[in-house]
PDB file of C-alpha atoms in Angstrom:
ATOM      1  CA  LYS A   1      -0.125   0.180   0.038  1.00 65.00           C
ATOM      2  CA  ALA A   2       1.591   3.428  -1.073  1.00 78.00           C
ATOM      3  CA  GLY A   3       2.089   5.802   1.729  1.00 93.00           C
ATOM      4  CA  VAL A   4       1.253   9.511   1.720  1.00 97.00           C
ATOM      5  CA  THR A   5       2.749  11.308  -0.961  1.00 97.00           C
ATOM      6  CA  GLN A   6       3.730  14.945  -1.118  1.00 97.00           C
ATOM      7  CA  THR A   7       4.873  17.192  -3.892  1.00 97.00           C
ATOM      8  CA  PRO A   8       7.183  18.768  -4.367  1.00 97.00           C
ATOM      9  CA  ARG A   9       9.718  17.776  -1.858  1.00 96.00           C
ATOM     10  CA  TYR A  10      11.572  21.094  -2.117  1.00 97.00           C
ATOM     11  CA  LEU A  11      10.426  24.575  -3.285  1.00 97.00           C
ATOM     12  CA  ILE A  12      12.193  28.008  -3.145  1.00 98.00           C
ATOM     13  CA  LYS A  13       9.919  31.106  -3.771  1.00 98.00           C
ATOM     14  CA  THR A  14      10.301  34.863  -3.101  1.00 98.00           C
ATOM     15  CA  ARG A  15       8.581  37.014  -0.686  1.00 98.00           C
ATOM     16  CA  GLY A  16       5.053  38.066  -1.911  1.00 98.00           C
ATOM     17  CA  GLN A  17       4.580  35.009  -4.291  1.00 98.00           C
ATOM     18  CA  GLN A  18       2.346  32.308  -3.615  1.00 98.00           C
ATOM     19  CA  VAL A  19       2.738  28.596  -3.483  1.00 98.00           C
ATOM     20  CA  THR A  20       0.500  25.373  -3.829  1.00 98.00           C
ATOM     21  CA  LEU A  21       1.611  22.325  -2.295  1.00 98.00           C
ATOM     22  CA  SER A  22      -0.001  18.789  -3.149  1.00 98.00           C
ATOM     23  CA  CYS A  23      -0.786  15.818  -1.032  1.00 98.00           C
ATOM     24  CA  SER A  24      -2.125  12.370  -1.904  1.00 98.00           C
ATOM     25  CA  PRO A  25      -3.283  10.438   1.069  1.00 97.00           C
ATOM     26  CA  ILE A  26      -3.307   6.645   1.363  1.00 96.00           C
ATOM     27  CA  SER A  27      -5.827   4.876  -0.696  1.00 95.00           C
ATOM     28  CA  GLY A  28      -9.238   4.839   1.430  1.00 93.00           C
ATOM     29  CA  HIS A  29      -8.470   7.409   3.856  1.00 93.00           C
ATOM     30  CA  ARG A  30     -10.822  10.471   3.719  1.00 91.00           C
ATOM     31  CA  SER A  31      -9.294  12.717   6.303  1.00 91.00           C
ATOM     32  CA  VAL A  32      -6.167  14.745   5.384  1.00 94.00           C
ATOM     33  CA  SER A  33      -4.671  17.197   7.772  1.00 93.00           C
ATOM     34  CA  TRP A  34      -1.929  19.831   7.347  1.00 95.00           C
ATOM     35  CA  TYR A  35       0.931  21.013   9.581  1.00 95.00           C
ATOM     36  CA  GLN A  36       3.756  23.409   9.723  1.00 95.00           C
ATOM     37  CA  GLN A  37       7.142  22.443  11.392  1.00 94.00           C
ATOM     38  CA  THR A  38       9.624  25.261  12.197  1.00 92.00           C
ATOM     39  CA  PRO A  39      12.628  24.939  14.557  1.00 87.00           C
ATOM     40  CA  GLY A  40      11.130  27.597  16.746  1.00 83.00           C
ATOM     41  CA  GLN A  41       7.542  26.653  17.079  1.00 83.00           C
ATOM     42  CA  GLY A  42       7.642  22.806  16.460  1.00 84.00           C
ATOM     43  CA  LEU A  43       4.577  21.070  14.744  1.00 88.00           C
ATOM     44  CA  GLN A  44       1.603  23.135  14.466  1.00 90.00           C
ATOM     45  CA  PHE A  45      -1.950  22.206  13.058  1.00 90.00           C
ATOM     46  CA  LEU A  46      -2.985  24.227  10.023  1.00 94.00           C
ATOM     47  CA  PHE A  47      -6.090  22.681   8.975  1.00 91.00           C
ATOM     48  CA  GLU A  48      -8.019  19.200   8.443  1.00 91.00           C
ATOM     49  CA  TYR A  49     -10.440  18.191   5.715  1.00 92.00           C
ATOM     50  CA  PHE A  50     -12.830  15.189   5.703  1.00 90.00           C
ATOM     51  CA  SER A  51     -14.805  14.358   2.574  1.00 90.00           C
ATOM     52  CA  GLU A  52     -14.099  17.720   0.802  1.00 93.00           C
ATOM     53  CA  THR A  53     -15.129  19.848   3.901  1.00 93.00           C
ATOM     54  CA  GLN A  54     -12.739  21.659   6.238  1.00 91.00           C
ATOM     55  CA  ARG A  55     -13.465  20.153   9.761  1.00 86.00           C
ATOM     56  CA  ASN A  56     -10.917  22.119  11.815  1.00 85.00           C
ATOM     57  CA  LYS A  57      -8.503  24.894  11.350  1.00 89.00           C
ATOM     58  CA  GLY A  58      -5.558  25.975  13.411  1.00 89.00           C
ATOM     59  CA  ASN A  59      -4.385  29.419  14.335  1.00 89.00           C
ATOM     60  CA  PHE A  60      -2.885  30.738  11.095  1.00 94.00           C
ATOM     61  CA  PRO A  61      -3.813  33.921   9.233  1.00 96.00           C
ATOM     62  CA  GLY A  62      -5.931  33.705   5.994  1.00 96.00           C
ATOM     63  CA  ARG A  63      -3.133  33.634   3.562  1.00 98.00           C
ATOM     64  CA  PHE A  64      -3.021  29.897   4.553  1.00 98.00           C
ATOM     65  CA  SER A  65      -5.830  27.955   2.799  1.00 97.00           C
ATOM     66  CA  GLY A  66      -6.582  24.486   1.693  1.00 97.00           C
ATOM     67  CA  ARG A  67      -9.077  22.321  -0.239  1.00 97.00           C
ATOM     68  CA  GLN A  68      -9.771  18.543  -0.813  1.00 97.00           C
ATOM     69  CA  PHE A  69     -11.134  16.941  -3.841  1.00 96.00           C
ATOM     70  CA  SER A  70     -13.586  14.153  -4.295  1.00 95.00           C
ATOM     71  CA  ASN A  71     -10.523  11.576  -4.532  1.00 93.00           C
ATOM     72  CA  SER A  72      -9.385  12.790  -1.010  1.00 94.00           C
ATOM     73  CA  ARG A  73      -6.320  14.344  -2.581  1.00 97.00           C
ATOM     74  CA  SER A  74      -5.601  17.829  -0.916  1.00 98.00           C
ATOM     75  CA  GLU A  75      -3.728  20.997  -1.888  1.00 98.00           C
ATOM     76  CA  MET A  76      -2.815  23.620   0.385  1.00 98.00           C
ATOM     77  CA  ASN A  77      -2.159  27.337  -0.867  1.00 98.00           C
ATOM     78  CA  VAL A  78       0.079  30.189   0.890  1.00 98.00           C
ATOM     79  CA  SER A  79      -0.393  33.612  -0.790  1.00 97.00           C
ATOM     80  CA  THR A  80       1.528  36.617  -0.304  1.00 97.00           C
ATOM     81  CA  LEU A  81       4.451  34.770   1.198  1.00 98.00           C
ATOM     82  CA  GLU A  82       6.539  36.005   4.154  1.00 98.00           C
ATOM     83  CA  LEU A  83      10.089  34.887   5.203  1.00 97.00           C
ATOM     84  CA  GLY A  84       8.552  33.430   8.273  1.00 96.00           C
ATOM     85  CA  ASP A  85       6.645  30.871   6.077  1.00 97.00           C
ATOM     86  CA  SER A  86       9.927  29.124   5.340  1.00 97.00           C
ATOM     87  CA  ALA A  87       9.072  25.661   6.990  1.00 97.00           C
ATOM     88  CA  LEU A  88       8.487  21.872   6.377  1.00 97.00           C
ATOM     89  CA  TYR A  89       5.073  21.435   5.543  1.00 98.00           C
ATOM     90  CA  LEU A  90       3.594  18.363   6.537  1.00 97.00           C
ATOM     91  CA  CYS A  91       0.405  16.358   5.330  1.00 96.00           C
ATOM     92  CA  ALA A  92      -1.096  13.417   7.100  1.00 94.00           C
ATOM     93  CA  SER A  93      -4.076  11.101   6.282  1.00 94.00           C
ATOM     94  CA  SER A  94      -6.151   8.721   8.298  1.00 91.00           C
ATOM     95  CA  LEU A  95      -9.531   6.863   8.015  1.00 87.00           C
ATOM     96  CA  GLY A  96     -11.087   9.301  10.593  1.00 77.00           C
ATOM     97  CA  HIS A  97     -11.696  10.062  14.176  1.00 69.00           C
ATOM     98  CA  ASN A  98      -9.383   8.304  16.471  1.00 75.00           C
ATOM     99  CA  SER A  99      -7.419   6.519  13.797  1.00 84.00           C
ATOM    100  CA  PRO A 100      -3.712   7.082  13.799  1.00 88.00           C
ATOM    101  CA  LEU A 101      -2.272   9.489  11.347  1.00 90.00           C
ATOM    102  CA  HIS A 102       0.105   8.637   8.625  1.00 94.00           C
ATOM    103  CA  PHE A 103       2.364  11.433   7.477  1.00 95.00           C
ATOM    104  CA  GLY A 104       4.135  12.132   4.159  1.00 96.00           C
ATOM    105  CA  ASN A 105       7.672  13.197   4.214  1.00 94.00           C
ATOM    106  CA  GLY A 106       6.870  16.918   3.805  1.00 96.00           C
ATOM    107  CA  THR A 107       7.498  19.648   1.467  1.00 97.00           C
ATOM    108  CA  ARG A 108      10.375  21.923   2.529  1.00 97.00           C
ATOM    109  CA  LEU A 109       9.518  25.633   1.644  1.00 98.00           C
ATOM    110  CA  THR A 110      12.064  28.264   1.486  1.00 98.00           C
ATOM    111  CA  VAL A 111      10.946  31.767   1.119  1.00 98.00           C
ATOM    112  CA  THR A 112      13.605  34.351   0.143  1.00 97.00           C
TER     113      THR A 112
ATOM    114  CA  ASP B   1      -6.538  20.602  22.892  1.00 53.00           C
ATOM    115  CA  ALA B   2      -5.191  19.976  26.302  1.00 60.00           C
ATOM    116  CA  LYS B   3      -1.513  20.628  26.640  1.00 83.00           C
ATOM    117  CA  THR B   4       1.147  17.920  27.443  1.00 90.00           C
ATOM    118  CA  THR B   5       4.689  18.456  29.039  1.00 92.00           C
ATOM    119  CA  GLN B   6       7.502  16.533  27.979  1.00 95.00           C
ATOM    120  CA  PRO B   7      11.392  16.586  28.703  1.00 96.00           C
ATOM    121  CA  ASN B   8      13.417  18.353  25.922  1.00 95.00           C
ATOM    122  CA  SER B   9      15.816  15.332  25.714  1.00 97.00           C
ATOM    123  CA  MET B  10      16.646  11.995  27.132  1.00 97.00           C
ATOM    124  CA  GLU B  11      19.540   9.517  26.799  1.00 97.00           C
ATOM    125  CA  SER B  12      19.552   5.780  26.742  1.00 96.00           C
ATOM    126  CA  ASN B  13      21.899   2.997  26.051  1.00 96.00           C
ATOM    127  CA  GLU B  14      21.400   0.540  23.433  1.00 96.00           C
ATOM    128  CA  GLU B  15      19.544  -2.430  24.168  1.00 96.00           C
ATOM    129  CA  GLU B  16      18.488  -0.941  27.645  1.00 96.00           C
ATOM    130  CA  PRO B  17      14.535  -0.092  28.226  1.00 96.00           C
ATOM    131  CA  VAL B  18      13.573   3.531  27.843  1.00 97.00           C
ATOM    132  CA  HIS B  19      10.712   5.214  29.595  1.00 98.00           C
ATOM    133  CA  LEU B  20       9.589   8.469  27.960  1.00 98.00           C
ATOM    134  CA  PRO B  21       7.373  10.349  30.417  1.00 97.00           C
ATOM    135  CA  CYS B  22       4.541  12.852  29.291  1.00 96.00           C
ATOM    136  CA  ASN B  23       2.458  14.929  31.916  1.00 95.00           C
ATOM    137  CA  HIS B  24      -1.120  15.841  30.957  1.00 92.00           C
ATOM    138  CA  SER B  25      -2.614  17.388  34.026  1.00 92.00           C
ATOM    139  CA  THR B  26      -5.580  19.217  32.199  1.00 88.00           C
ATOM    140  CA  ILE B  27      -6.441  15.775  30.306  1.00 89.00           C
ATOM    141  CA  SER B  28     -10.321  15.597  29.924  1.00 86.00           C
ATOM    142  CA  GLY B  29     -12.346  12.262  29.959  1.00 87.00           C
ATOM    143  CA  THR B  30     -12.666  11.932  26.050  1.00 84.00           C
ATOM    144  CA  ASP B  31      -8.880  12.782  25.155  1.00 87.00           C
ATOM    145  CA  TYR B  32      -6.845  10.049  23.989  1.00 89.00           C
ATOM    146  CA  ILE B  33      -3.015   9.820  24.371  1.00 91.00           C
ATOM    147  CA  HIS B  34      -1.006   9.573  21.232  1.00 92.00           C
ATOM    148  CA  TRP B  35       2.620   8.915  20.781  1.00 95.00           C
ATOM    149  CA  TYR B  36       4.302   9.713  17.417  1.00 95.00           C
ATOM    150  CA  ARG B  37       7.876  10.007  16.694  1.00 97.00           C
ATOM    151  CA  GLN B  38       9.997  11.707  14.052  1.00 95.00           C
ATOM    152  CA  LEU B  39      13.288  10.470  12.710  1.00 93.00           C
ATOM    153  CA  PRO B  40      15.610  12.989  11.000  1.00 87.00           C
ATOM    154  CA  SER B  41      14.332  14.094   7.507  1.00 85.00           C
ATOM    155  CA  GLN B  42      10.963  12.205   7.793  1.00 91.00           C
ATOM    156  CA  GLY B  43       7.357  12.800   8.721  1.00 93.00           C
ATOM    157  CA  PRO B  44       6.059  11.928  12.250  1.00 94.00           C
ATOM    158  CA  GLU B  45       5.399   8.052  12.692  1.00 95.00           C
ATOM    159  CA  TYR B  46       2.469   6.790  14.689  1.00 94.00           C
ATOM    160  CA  VAL B  47       3.719   4.797  17.808  1.00 96.00           C
ATOM    161  CA  ILE B  48       0.926   3.883  19.876  1.00 95.00           C
ATOM    162  CA  HIS B  49      -2.359   5.424  21.580  1.00 93.00           C
ATOM    163  CA  GLY B  50      -4.706   4.788  24.399  1.00 93.00           C
ATOM    164  CA  LEU B  51      -7.359   5.982  26.552  1.00 92.00           C
ATOM    165  CA  THR B  52      -7.329   4.306  29.811  1.00 93.00           C
ATOM    166  CA  SER B  53      -5.763   0.971  29.976  1.00 92.00           C
ATOM    167  CA  ASN B  54      -2.027   0.289  29.242  1.00 94.00           C
ATOM    168  CA  VAL B  55      -1.545  -0.653  25.607  1.00 95.00           C
ATOM    169  CA  ASN B  56       1.014  -2.950  23.918  1.00 95.00           C
ATOM    170  CA  ASN B  57       2.104  -3.164  20.450  1.00 94.00           C
ATOM    171  CA  ARG B  58       4.954  -4.089  18.423  1.00 92.00           C
ATOM    172  CA  MET B  59       6.977  -1.029  18.566  1.00 91.00           C
ATOM    173  CA  ALA B  60       6.134  -0.039  22.166  1.00 96.00           C
ATOM    174  CA  SER B  61       3.977  -0.159  25.358  1.00 97.00           C
ATOM    175  CA  LEU B  62       2.013   2.761  26.822  1.00 98.00           C
ATOM    176  CA  ALA B  63       1.571   2.824  30.574  1.00 98.00           C
ATOM    177  CA  ILE B  64      -1.253   5.428  31.680  1.00 97.00           C
ATOM    178  CA  ALA B  65      -1.537   6.605  35.051  1.00 96.00           C
ATOM    179  CA  GLU B  66      -4.726   5.708  36.986  1.00 95.00           C
ATOM    180  CA  ASP B  67      -5.885   9.438  37.264  1.00 95.00           C
ATOM    181  CA  ARG B  68      -4.801   9.716  33.380  1.00 95.00           C
ATOM    182  CA  LYS B  69      -2.621  12.786  34.196  1.00 95.00           C
ATOM    183  CA  SER B  70       0.279  11.360  33.038  1.00 96.00           C
ATOM    184  CA  SER B  71       1.708   8.463  30.650  1.00 97.00           C
ATOM    185  CA  THR B  72       4.853   6.884  29.944  1.00 98.00           C
ATOM    186  CA  LEU B  73       5.891   5.351  26.604  1.00 98.00           C
ATOM    187  CA  ILE B  74       8.206   2.516  27.029  1.00 98.00           C
ATOM    188  CA  LEU B  75      10.519   1.247  24.445  1.00 97.00           C
ATOM    189  CA  HIS B  76      11.646  -2.370  25.881  1.00 95.00           C
ATOM    190  CA  ARG B  77      15.062  -2.446  24.087  1.00 95.00           C
ATOM    191  CA  ALA B  78      16.482   0.761  22.535  1.00 96.00           C
ATOM    192  CA  THR B  79      18.119   0.371  19.273  1.00 96.00           C
ATOM    193  CA  LEU B  80      19.941   3.151  17.381  1.00 96.00           C
ATOM    194  CA  ARG B  81      17.044   3.420  14.968  1.00 94.00           C
ATOM    195  CA  ASP B  82      14.958   4.438  17.760  1.00 96.00           C
ATOM    196  CA  ALA B  83      16.802   7.713  18.280  1.00 97.00           C
ATOM    197  CA  ALA B  84      14.242  10.390  17.311  1.00 97.00           C
ATOM    198  CA  VAL B  85      12.067  13.210  18.702  1.00 96.00           C
ATOM    199  CA  TYR B  86       8.921  11.526  20.491  1.00 97.00           C
ATOM    200  CA  TYR B  87       5.854  13.474  20.801  1.00 95.00           C
ATOM    201  CA  CYS B  88       3.038  12.985  23.307  1.00 94.00           C
ATOM    202  CA  ILE B  89      -0.066  14.466  22.318  1.00 90.00           C
ATOM    203  CA  LEU B  90      -3.851  14.731  23.113  1.00 88.00           C
ATOM    204  CA  ARG B  91      -6.716  14.353  20.982  1.00 81.00           C
ATOM    205  CA  ASP B  92     -10.355  15.220  21.970  1.00 74.00           C
ATOM    206  CA  SER B  93     -12.644  12.694  20.074  1.00 69.00           C
ATOM    207  CA  ASN B  94     -15.450  14.875  20.447  1.00 65.00           C
ATOM    208  CA  SER B  95     -14.177  18.104  19.208  1.00 58.00           C
ATOM    209  CA  GLY B  96     -12.782  16.827  15.968  1.00 52.00           C
ATOM    210  CA  TYR B  97      -9.566  15.992  14.471  1.00 56.00           C
ATOM    211  CA  ALA B  98      -7.030  18.927  15.618  1.00 58.00           C
ATOM    212  CA  LEU B  99      -3.849  17.410  16.752  1.00 68.00           C
ATOM    213  CA  ASN B 100      -1.382  19.972  18.214  1.00 73.00           C
ATOM    214  CA  PHE B 101       2.292  18.774  18.787  1.00 82.00           C
ATOM    215  CA  GLY B 102       4.754  20.337  21.447  1.00 79.00           C
ATOM    216  CA  LYS B 103       8.324  20.094  20.549  1.00 84.00           C
ATOM    217  CA  GLY B 104       8.595  16.540  22.067  1.00 92.00           C
ATOM    218  CA  THR B 105      11.465  14.947  23.654  1.00 96.00           C
ATOM    219  CA  SER B 106      14.717  14.158  21.633  1.00 96.00           C
ATOM    220  CA  LEU B 107      15.909  10.623  22.382  1.00 97.00           C
ATOM    221  CA  LEU B 108      19.626   9.801  22.072  1.00 97.00           C
ATOM    222  CA  VAL B 109      20.561   6.171  21.847  1.00 97.00           C
ATOM    223  CA  THR B 110      24.169   5.500  22.369  1.00 96.00           C
ATOM    224  CA  PRO B 111      25.873   2.143  21.548  1.00 93.00           C
TER     225      PRO B 111
END
């Protein structure tokens, strides 16, 4: 069974640009959640989608958005990039409530 | 989500047991205790989870205090491959699916 796939693995963008990251969950998993990991703040929850609906949202500005498609694949978008957005962005999928999360290896975003 | 407190780092010798503590004094009755670990350059990996009773799986054991205000992840025989950051987190089964990780415990295993 294929794991969670995130693309691209690495990305370099300039301040003010926007970026879209992609996540393909494990087959059959309908829940997809996104996290930002930085050395200073650790792993922080961004949002979670289930069956194309955003179910939970973390404490991030509106520049961070996401969506989920009917095949459960998910994308997250960050607009008007800031230097502080440089981070590892992790996607995780699961079967649903109380099921373990399965993480991808992340997309490393560098904003210059 | 309720908060958890873990030591920043711990060290263990190879092939010895490791007990990783976690305090969660504000845990609610519907919070599950989850443990994940993250190896360098990888996403976090699920280790184990439980609600009230102690749990065992092929990777580790989870010991939950009777009042549920603390728990301990037990690696029975540490190997060099167990060197990772271990996260203890709580998830409220009623409120939805938001998991907030702290900074975890960095485990160093020495030969």
